[in-house]
Amino acid sequence: MITRIESTQNPRVKQWKKLQTKKERNKTGLFLIEGLHLIEEALKYKAYVKELIVREGTEYSLLDARDIDIFEVTEDIMNTISDTETPQGIAAVCGMKGPTPINIATAKLLLIDNVQDPGNLGTMIRTADAVGMDAVILGEGCVDLYNGKVIRSTQGSLFHIPIMDGNLDVWIKRLNVIGVPVFGTALEGARNFKEIEPHKHFALLVGNEGNGVDPKLLKLTDENLYIPIYGQAESLNVSIATGILLYHLRG
Amino acid sequence: MITRIESTQNPRVKQWKKLQTKKERNKTGLFLIEGLHLIEEALKYKAYVKELIVREGTEYSLLDARDIDIFEVTEDIMNTISDTETPQGIAAVCGMKGPTPINIATAKLLLIDNVQDPGNLGTMIRTADAVGMDAVILGEGCVDLYNGKVIRSTQGSLFHIPIMDGNLDVWIKRLNVIGVPVFGTALEGARNFKEIEPHKHFALLVGNEGNGVDPKLLKLTDENLYIPIYGQAESLNVSIATGILLYHLRG
């Protein structure tokens, strides 16, 4: 069914716009995605797509979108609900996934502590997907997964692998008990990552852009790794470091 | 000498604001940097710092800033000249460096083709610096090095290593002649990067976010590499791929 909406004061438009806030997303369990590519990924990976929002005059073709309510809106409305400067012609309201059971004894996990830049978090999720990680656990202080920029930076990977909020302290202790090695990242008291052999199962723990991983968590790991800096840079971007370490540890 | 400026209509303020455009930067050879950290890096690495711009009430201490003209400005003026939403209290006008002679026979080079996202380009420069590359060559289509977001993402690395615009076709042919191996990046007809041994001297060629490296350039390389994708992601972010490959090739 296609419904046309022309006023930015329409209650549904106001509702969509509210999804720009984390509070509203958490209250409703819904979030907004923009652009055909992300919507295709959502449909392909069986995410719950509740509503499609199409700017008048936008041509698109989507498989498997038969049962979804479609709203045709004006350019003004699309600009209102979008969090980008140049909105694409199509958006969708999706439902968050519940927690996914994973067998952590045979898993490869990325644990993320307090990463605040949306582009970094999204790119790290995309990289974790690419390297075949089984899940990503978002610890305290991480930017919200359903932030528009995070979603865009994942390039669809948020629909591919389980991503969960979690208490990293609890997660690491649980991994310790079942013998899955946990590698932290640190600048001091750490080993050059190149000395570590690839692992079939492991967890990598990475942290905040400025301060790195919480020292309390670093005390719980099996080993902490560093990436040598050969030039004058003070450090690597956290998403770059994550990519280098994941591809090394996976082997 | 400290000069106080209170009007956003002051010609000097207008001049600073104009530095937000590539055209003006190229005309004058000047660019603006924001934040104490970048200014410290500029001074430490002997970049030409022409003017310091300080928002009234901002406390700072800088070594080696003795001969630089200082302008105290209002919050309004700082907001006008800054290209960030929450400007820091201090900015500086710097001069571009001329080309730096490098011995390409014994160099490690990063060649960048048509990378358009400022955050990606800046992060790639930061990573190239970290891994100890000798220079970065920016080919056609790259976002301007002196774009504010590029500068911020380099975290100061633009002051650490030579970065030059260049014709990549010419560069690769020159490297071919002197026998420095050039590795391209491609999805097809390429080798898994893990099969390649580390090299003392090499050039890595990476390319556009959506389309990769120009196929014409890929024909000139010694070998093209790919990073295997084990999950459902279609590709890696170009700056992530660059980090993985540089740390692998350097050994």
Coordinates of C-alpha atoms in Angstrom, one line a residue:
Chain A
M1 CA 0.0 0.0 0.0
I2 CA 1.3 3.4 -0.9
T3 CA 0.3 6.4 1.2
R4 CA 1.2 10.0 0.2
I5 CA 2.3 12.5 2.8
E6 CA 2.8 16.1 2.0
S7 CA 3.1 17.9 5.3
T8 CA 6.2 18.0 7.6
Q9 CA 3.7 18.3 10.4
N10 CA 2.2 14.9 9.8
P11 CA 2.5 12.8 13.0
R12 CA 4.2 10.0 11.1
V13 CA 6.9 12.5 9.8
K14 CA 7.4 13.7 13.4
Q15 CA 7.8 10.1 14.5
W16 CA 10.4 9.4 11.8
K17 CA 12.3 12.5 12.7
K18 CA 12.4 11.5 16.4
L19 CA 14.2 8.4 15.4
Q20 CA 17.3 10.6 15.0
T21 CA 17.5 10.4 18.8
K22 CA 18.8 7.4 20.7
K23 CA 16.1 7.8 23.3
E24 CA 13.3 7.4 20.8
R25 CA 15.1 4.5 19.0
N26 CA 15.5 2.6 22.3
K27 CA 11.9 3.3 23.3
T28 CA 10.4 2.0 20.0
G29 CA 13.0 -0.5 19.0
L30 CA 13.1 1.1 15.6
F31 CA 15.7 2.9 13.6
L32 CA 16.0 4.7 10.2
I33 CA 18.3 3.7 7.4
E34 CA 18.9 5.7 4.2
G35 CA 19.7 4.7 0.7
L36 CA 18.9 1.8 -1.6
H37 CA 22.0 -0.2 -0.8
L38 CA 21.3 -0.4 3.0
I39 CA 17.6 -1.2 2.4
E40 CA 18.6 -4.0 0.0
E41 CA 21.0 -5.4 2.7
A42 CA 18.3 -5.2 5.3
L43 CA 15.8 -7.1 3.1
K44 CA 18.4 -9.7 2.0
Y45 CA 19.4 -10.5 5.5
K46 CA 15.8 -10.6 6.8
A47 CA 15.9 -7.6 9.1
Y48 CA 12.4 -6.3 10.0
V49 CA 11.7 -3.5 7.6
K50 CA 8.5 -1.8 8.8
E51 CA 8.1 1.1 6.4
L52 CA 9.6 2.4 3.2
I53 CA 9.8 6.2 2.7
V54 CA 10.3 7.3 -0.9
R55 CA 10.8 10.9 -2.1
E56 CA 8.5 11.7 -4.9
G57 CA 10.0 11.1 -8.3
T58 CA 12.6 8.6 -7.0
E59 CA 12.8 5.5 -9.1
Y60 CA 13.8 2.3 -7.3
S61 CA 13.2 -1.4 -7.5
L62 CA 13.3 -3.7 -4.6
L63 CA 12.8 -7.4 -4.4
D64 CA 11.0 -8.8 -1.3
A65 CA 9.4 -5.5 -0.4
R66 CA 5.9 -6.6 -1.1
D67 CA 4.4 -6.5 2.4
I68 CA 6.0 -3.3 3.5
D69 CA 4.0 -0.1 3.8
I70 CA 5.3 2.5 1.4
F71 CA 5.1 6.3 2.0
E72 CA 5.6 8.7 -0.8
V73 CA 6.9 12.0 0.6
T74 CA 7.9 15.5 -0.5
E75 CA 11.5 16.6 -0.8
D76 CA 10.9 18.8 2.3
I77 CA 9.8 15.8 4.4
M78 CA 12.8 13.7 3.3
N79 CA 15.1 16.5 4.2
T80 CA 13.4 16.8 7.6
I81 CA 13.8 13.1 8.6
S82 CA 17.2 12.5 7.1
D83 CA 20.4 13.1 9.1
T84 CA 22.5 13.7 6.0
E85 CA 23.1 16.9 4.1
T86 CA 22.2 15.4 0.8
P87 CA 19.5 12.8 1.5
Q88 CA 19.1 9.9 -0.8
G89 CA 15.6 9.4 -2.3
I90 CA 14.7 6.4 -0.2
A91 CA 14.7 5.5 3.5
A92 CA 13.3 2.8 5.7
V93 CA 12.2 2.2 9.2
C94 CA 13.7 -1.0 10.6
G95 CA 13.4 -2.9 13.8
M96 CA 16.3 -3.7 16.0
K97 CA 17.3 -7.4 16.4
G98 CA 17.1 -9.1 19.7
P99 CA 20.3 -10.8 21.1
T100 CA 21.6 -13.6 19.0
P101 CA 22.8 -16.8 20.6
I102 CA 26.4 -17.5 19.8
N103 CA 28.7 -20.4 20.8
I104 CA 31.5 -18.4 22.4
A105 CA 33.7 -21.5 22.8
T106 CA 34.1 -21.6 19.0
A107 CA 33.8 -18.0 18.2
K108 CA 35.9 -15.1 17.0
L109 CA 34.8 -12.0 18.8
L110 CA 35.5 -8.3 18.6
L111 CA 35.0 -6.5 21.9
I112 CA 34.8 -2.7 21.6
D113 CA 35.3 -0.5 24.7
N114 CA 34.2 3.1 24.6
V115 CA 34.7 3.9 20.9
Q116 CA 32.9 7.2 20.4
D117 CA 33.3 8.2 16.8
P118 CA 30.5 6.9 14.6
G119 CA 32.6 6.5 11.6
N120 CA 35.2 4.5 13.5
L121 CA 32.5 2.2 15.1
G122 CA 30.8 1.6 11.8
T123 CA 34.0 0.9 10.0
M124 CA 35.1 -1.5 12.7
I125 CA 31.9 -3.5 12.3
R126 CA 32.4 -3.6 8.6
T127 CA 35.9 -4.8 9.0
A128 CA 34.8 -7.4 11.6
D129 CA 32.3 -8.7 9.1
A130 CA 34.9 -8.8 6.3
V131 CA 37.4 -10.8 8.3
G132 CA 34.6 -13.3 9.4
M133 CA 34.2 -12.4 13.0
D134 CA 31.2 -14.2 14.6
A135 CA 30.0 -11.2 16.7
V136 CA 30.8 -7.8 17.9
I137 CA 30.2 -6.8 21.6
L138 CA 29.8 -3.1 22.3
G139 CA 30.9 -2.2 25.8
E140 CA 30.1 0.9 27.9
G141 CA 30.6 4.3 26.3
C142 CA 30.3 3.2 22.7
V143 CA 28.4 5.5 20.4
D144 CA 24.9 4.1 19.7
L145 CA 24.9 1.4 17.0
Y146 CA 21.8 2.9 15.4
N147 CA 23.3 6.4 15.0
G148 CA 22.9 7.3 11.3
K149 CA 26.6 7.7 10.6
V150 CA 27.5 4.4 12.3
I151 CA 24.9 2.6 10.1
R152 CA 26.2 4.3 7.0
S153 CA 29.8 3.4 7.8
T154 CA 28.9 -0.3 8.4
Q155 CA 27.9 -0.4 4.7
G156 CA 25.3 -3.0 5.6
S157 CA 27.4 -5.1 7.9
L158 CA 25.1 -4.4 10.8
F159 CA 22.7 -6.7 9.1
H160 CA 25.3 -9.4 8.5
I161 CA 26.7 -10.3 11.9
P162 CA 25.4 -10.2 15.5
I163 CA 26.2 -7.0 17.4
M164 CA 25.3 -6.7 21.0
D165 CA 25.7 -4.4 23.9
G166 CA 27.5 -6.1 26.7
N167 CA 29.4 -5.8 29.9
L168 CA 33.0 -6.4 28.7
D169 CA 34.2 -7.3 32.2
V170 CA 31.7 -10.1 32.3
W171 CA 32.4 -11.2 28.7
I172 CA 36.2 -11.4 29.2
K173 CA 35.8 -13.4 32.4
R174 CA 33.4 -15.8 30.7
L175 CA 36.0 -16.2 27.8
N176 CA 38.7 -16.8 30.4
V177 CA 36.7 -19.6 32.0
I178 CA 36.2 -21.5 28.7
G179 CA 39.8 -20.9 27.5
V180 CA 39.2 -18.6 24.6
P181 CA 42.3 -16.3 24.4
V182 CA 41.5 -12.6 24.8
F183 CA 43.9 -10.1 23.3
G184 CA 43.8 -6.6 24.5
T185 CA 45.5 -3.6 22.9
A186 CA 47.8 -1.4 24.8
L187 CA 50.9 0.8 24.4
E188 CA 52.7 -0.3 27.5
G189 CA 53.4 -3.8 28.9
A190 CA 52.3 -5.3 25.6
R191 CA 53.7 -7.6 22.9
N192 CA 54.4 -6.8 19.3
F193 CA 51.4 -8.3 17.5
K194 CA 53.6 -9.9 14.9
E195 CA 54.9 -12.3 17.6
I196 CA 51.4 -13.8 18.0
E197 CA 50.4 -16.8 15.8
P198 CA 47.0 -16.8 14.1
H199 CA 44.2 -18.3 16.2
K200 CA 41.1 -20.2 15.3
H201 CA 39.1 -18.8 18.2
F202 CA 40.0 -15.6 20.0
A203 CA 38.6 -12.3 21.2
L204 CA 40.2 -8.9 20.4
L205 CA 39.6 -6.1 22.7
V206 CA 40.0 -2.5 21.4
G207 CA 39.2 0.8 22.9
N208 CA 38.7 4.5 23.0
E209 CA 40.2 6.8 20.4
G210 CA 42.1 8.9 22.9
N211 CA 42.6 6.8 26.0
G212 CA 42.7 3.2 24.6
V213 CA 41.1 0.3 26.5
D214 CA 40.1 0.8 30.1
P215 CA 43.1 -0.5 32.2
K216 CA 40.8 -2.5 34.4
L217 CA 39.8 -4.6 31.3
L218 CA 43.4 -4.9 30.2
K219 CA 44.2 -6.7 33.4
L220 CA 41.8 -9.4 32.6
T221 CA 43.1 -10.3 29.1
D222 CA 45.5 -13.2 28.3
E223 CA 47.9 -10.9 26.5
N224 CA 48.0 -7.3 25.4
L225 CA 49.3 -6.4 21.9
Y226 CA 50.7 -3.3 20.3
I227 CA 51.3 -2.3 16.7
P228 CA 54.8 -0.8 16.3
I229 CA 55.0 2.8 15.1
Y230 CA 58.0 3.2 12.8
G231 CA 57.4 6.9 11.9
Q232 CA 56.5 10.1 13.7
A233 CA 52.7 9.4 14.2
E234 CA 51.8 9.1 17.8
S235 CA 49.3 6.3 17.2
L236 CA 47.1 4.7 14.7
N237 CA 43.4 5.3 14.2
V238 CA 41.5 2.7 16.3
S239 CA 39.6 1.3 13.3
I240 CA 42.9 0.9 11.3
A241 CA 44.5 -0.8 14.3
T242 CA 41.5 -3.1 14.5
G243 CA 41.8 -4.0 10.9
I244 CA 45.5 -4.8 11.1
L245 CA 45.1 -6.9 14.2
L246 CA 42.0 -8.8 13.1
Y247 CA 43.6 -9.8 9.8
H248 CA 46.7 -10.8 11.6
L249 CA 45.1 -12.9 14.3
R250 CA 42.7 -14.6 11.9
G251 CA 45.7 -15.7 9.8
Chain B
M1 CA 52.8 41.1 18.6
I2 CA 49.2 40.7 19.6
T3 CA 46.4 42.4 17.6
R4 CA 42.8 42.3 18.6
I5 CA 40.1 41.9 16.0
E6 CA 36.4 42.3 16.9
S7 CA 34.5 42.5 13.6
T8 CA 33.8 39.6 11.3
Q9 CA 33.9 42.1 8.5
N10 CA 37.6 42.8 9.1
P11 CA 39.5 42.1 5.9
R12 CA 41.8 39.7 7.6
V13 CA 38.9 37.6 8.9
K14 CA 37.5 37.5 5.4
Q15 CA 40.9 36.3 4.2
W16 CA 41.0 33.5 6.8
K17 CA 37.5 32.4 6.0
K18 CA 38.4 32.2 2.3
L19 CA 41.0 29.6 3.2
Q20 CA 38.2 27.2 3.5
T21 CA 38.2 27.0 -0.3
K22 CA 40.8 25.0 -2.3
K23 CA 41.0 27.8 -4.8
E24 CA 42.1 30.4 -2.3
R25 CA 44.5 28.0 -0.6
N26 CA 46.2 27.3 -3.9
K27 CA 46.3 30.9 -4.8
T28 CA 48.0 31.9 -1.6
G29 CA 49.9 28.8 -0.7
L30 CA 48.3 29.1 2.8
F31 CA 46.0 26.9 4.8
L32 CA 44.3 26.9 8.2
I33 CA 44.8 24.4 11.0
E34 CA 42.7 24.2 14.2
G35 CA 43.5 23.1 17.6
L36 CA 46.6 23.2 19.9
H37 CA 47.8 19.7 19.0
L38 CA 48.1 20.4 15.2
I39 CA 49.8 23.7 15.9
E40 CA 52.3 22.1 18.1
E41 CA 53.1 19.5 15.4
A42 CA 53.4 22.3 12.8
L43 CA 55.9 24.1 15.0
K44 CA 57.8 21.0 16.0
Y45 CA 58.2 19.9 12.4
K46 CA 59.3 23.4 11.2
A47 CA 56.3 24.1 9.1
Y48 CA 55.8 27.8 8.2
V49 CA 53.3 29.1 10.7
K50 CA 52.4 32.6 9.6
E51 CA 49.7 33.7 12.1
L52 CA 48.1 32.4 15.3
I53 CA 44.4 33.1 15.9
V54 CA 43.3 32.8 19.4
R55 CA 39.7 33.2 20.7
E56 CA 39.5 35.6 23.6
G57 CA 39.8 33.8 27.0
T58 CA 41.6 30.8 25.6
E59 CA 44.6 29.8 27.6
Y60 CA 47.5 28.1 25.7
S61 CA 51.2 27.8 25.9
L62 CA 53.3 27.2 22.8
L63 CA 57.1 26.9 22.5
D64 CA 58.8 28.4 19.5
A65 CA 55.9 30.7 18.7
R66 CA 57.9 33.8 19.4
D67 CA 58.1 35.3 15.9
I68 CA 54.5 34.6 14.9
D69 CA 51.9 37.3 14.7
I70 CA 49.1 36.6 17.1
F71 CA 45.5 37.7 16.6
E72 CA 43.0 37.7 19.5
V73 CA 39.5 37.3 18.1
T74 CA 35.9 37.1 19.3
E75 CA 34.0 33.8 19.5
D76 CA 32.0 35.0 16.5
I77 CA 35.1 35.4 14.4
M78 CA 36.4 32.0 15.4
N79 CA 33.1 30.4 14.5
T80 CA 33.2 32.2 11.1
I81 CA 36.6 31.0 10.1
S82 CA 36.4 27.5 11.5
D83 CA 35.0 24.6 9.4
T84 CA 34.1 22.6 12.5
E85 CA 30.8 22.8 14.5
T86 CA 32.6 23.3 17.8
P87 CA 35.8 25.2 17.0
Q88 CA 38.7 24.9 19.3
G89 CA 40.0 28.1 20.8
I90 CA 43.1 28.3 18.7
A91 CA 43.9 28.2 15.0
A92 CA 46.9 29.0 12.8
V93 CA 47.6 30.0 9.2
C94 CA 50.3 27.8 7.7
G95 CA 52.2 27.8 4.5
M96 CA 52.3 24.8 2.2
K97 CA 55.6 23.0 1.8
G98 CA 57.2 22.8 -1.6
P99 CA 58.1 19.4 -3.1
T100 CA 60.6 17.4 -1.0
P101 CA 63.4 15.5 -2.8
I102 CA 63.2 11.8 -2.1
N103 CA 65.4 9.0 -3.2
I104 CA 62.8 6.7 -4.8
A105 CA 65.3 3.9 -5.3
T106 CA 65.4 3.3 -1.6
A107 CA 61.9 4.5 -0.6
K108 CA 58.7 3.1 0.6
L109 CA 55.9 5.0 -1.1
L110 CA 52.1 5.1 -0.8
L111 CA 50.4 6.1 -4.1
I112 CA 46.8 7.2 -3.7
D113 CA 44.5 7.3 -6.7
N114 CA 41.2 9.3 -6.5
V115 CA 40.4 8.9 -2.8
Q116 CA 37.6 11.4 -2.2
D117 CA 36.6 11.1 1.4
P118 CA 38.6 13.5 3.6
G119 CA 38.5 11.2 6.6
N120 CA 39.9 8.4 4.5
L121 CA 42.7 10.4 3.0
G122 CA 43.8 11.9 6.3
T123 CA 43.7 8.5 8.0
M124 CA 45.7 6.9 5.2
I125 CA 48.4 9.6 5.6
R126 CA 48.5 9.1 9.4
T127 CA 48.8 5.3 8.8
A128 CA 51.6 5.8 6.2
D129 CA 53.4 7.9 8.7
A130 CA 53.0 5.3 11.5
V131 CA 54.3 2.5 9.3
G132 CA 57.3 4.6 8.3
M133 CA 56.6 5.3 4.6
D134 CA 58.9 7.8 3.1
A135 CA 56.3 9.7 1.1
V136 CA 52.7 9.8 -0.1
I137 CA 51.8 10.7 -3.7
L138 CA 48.3 12.0 -4.3
G139 CA 47.1 11.2 -7.8
E140 CA 44.3 12.7 -9.8
G141 CA 40.9 13.0 -8.2
C142 CA 42.1 12.9 -4.6
V143 CA 40.4 15.3 -2.2
D144 CA 42.6 18.3 -1.4
L145 CA 45.2 17.6 1.2
Y146 CA 44.5 21.0 2.9
N147 CA 40.8 20.4 3.4
G148 CA 40.1 20.9 7.1
K149 CA 38.8 17.4 7.7
V150 CA 41.8 15.8 5.9
I151 CA 44.2 17.8 8.1
R152 CA 42.3 16.8 11.3
S153 CA 42.3 13.2 10.3
T154 CA 46.1 13.2 9.7
Q155 CA 46.5 14.1 13.4
G156 CA 49.6 16.0 12.5
S157 CA 51.1 13.5 10.1
L158 CA 50.9 15.9 7.2
F159 CA 53.8 17.7 8.9
H160 CA 55.8 14.5 9.4
I161 CA 56.3 13.1 5.9
P162 CA 56.5 14.4 2.4
I163 CA 53.1 14.4 0.6
M164 CA 53.0 15.5 -3.0
D165 CA 50.5 15.7 -5.9
G166 CA 51.7 13.7 -8.8
N167 CA 50.9 11.9 -12.0
L168 CA 50.6 8.3 -10.9
D169 CA 51.2 7.0 -14.4
V170 CA 54.5 8.7 -14.5
W171 CA 55.4 7.7 -10.9
I172 CA 54.8 4.0 -11.5
K173 CA 56.7 4.0 -14.8
R174 CA 59.6 5.7 -13.0
L175 CA 59.5 3.0 -10.2
N176 CA 59.4 0.3 -12.9
V177 CA 62.5 1.6 -14.5
I178 CA 64.6 1.6 -11.3
G179 CA 63.2 -1.8 -10.2
V180 CA 61.1 -0.8 -7.1
P181 CA 58.2 -3.2 -7.0
V182 CA 54.8 -1.5 -7.3
F183 CA 51.8 -3.4 -5.7
G184 CA 48.4 -2.4 -6.9
T185 CA 45.1 -3.4 -5.2
A186 CA 42.4 -5.1 -7.1
L187 CA 39.5 -7.5 -6.7
E188 CA 40.1 -9.5 -9.9
G189 CA 43.3 -11.0 -11.3
A190 CA 45.0 -10.3 -8.0
R191 CA 47.0 -12.3 -5.5
N192 CA 46.2 -12.8 -1.8
F193 CA 48.4 -10.3 0.0
K194 CA 49.5 -12.9 2.5
E195 CA 51.5 -14.7 -0.3
I196 CA 53.7 -11.7 -0.7
E197 CA 56.9 -11.4 1.5
P198 CA 57.7 -8.2 3.2
H199 CA 59.8 -5.8 1.1
K200 CA 62.4 -3.2 2.1
H201 CA 61.5 -0.9 -0.7
F202 CA 58.1 -0.9 -2.4
A203 CA 55.2 1.2 -3.5
L204 CA 51.6 0.5 -2.7
L205 CA 48.9 1.8 -5.0
V206 CA 45.4 2.2 -3.5
G207 CA 42.3 3.8 -5.0
N208 CA 38.9 5.2 -5.0
E209 CA 36.3 4.2 -2.4
G210 CA 33.7 2.9 -4.9
N211 CA 35.7 2.0 -8.0
G212 CA 39.1 1.1 -6.7
V213 CA 42.3 1.9 -8.6
D214 CA 42.0 3.0 -12.2
P215 CA 42.4 -0.1 -14.4
K216 CA 45.0 1.7 -16.5
L217 CA 47.2 2.1 -13.5
L218 CA 46.7 -1.5 -12.5
K219 CA 48.2 -2.6 -15.8
L220 CA 51.5 -0.9 -14.9
T221 CA 52.1 -2.5 -11.6
D222 CA 54.3 -5.5 -10.9
E223 CA 51.6 -7.3 -9.1
N224 CA 48.1 -6.6 -7.8
L225 CA 46.9 -7.7 -4.4
Y226 CA 43.6 -8.4 -2.7
I227 CA 42.6 -8.9 0.9
P228 CA 40.4 -11.9 1.3
I229 CA 36.8 -11.3 2.5
Y230 CA 35.7 -14.1 4.8
G231 CA 32.3 -12.7 5.8
Q232 CA 29.4 -11.0 4.1
A233 CA 30.9 -7.5 3.7
E234 CA 31.4 -6.6 0.0
S235 CA 34.7 -4.8 0.6
L236 CA 36.9 -3.1 3.2
N237 CA 37.1 0.6 3.7
V238 CA 40.0 1.9 1.6
S239 CA 41.9 3.2 4.7
I240 CA 41.5 -0.1 6.5
A241 CA 42.8 -2.0 3.5
T242 CA 45.7 0.4 3.2
G243 CA 46.6 -0.2 6.9
I244 CA 46.5 -3.9 6.6
L245 CA 48.6 -4.0 3.4
L246 CA 51.2 -1.4 4.5
Y247 CA 51.8 -3.3 7.8
H248 CA 52.1 -6.6 5.9
L249 CA 54.4 -5.3 3.2
R250 CA 56.7 -3.5 5.5
G251 CA 57.1 -6.7 7.6

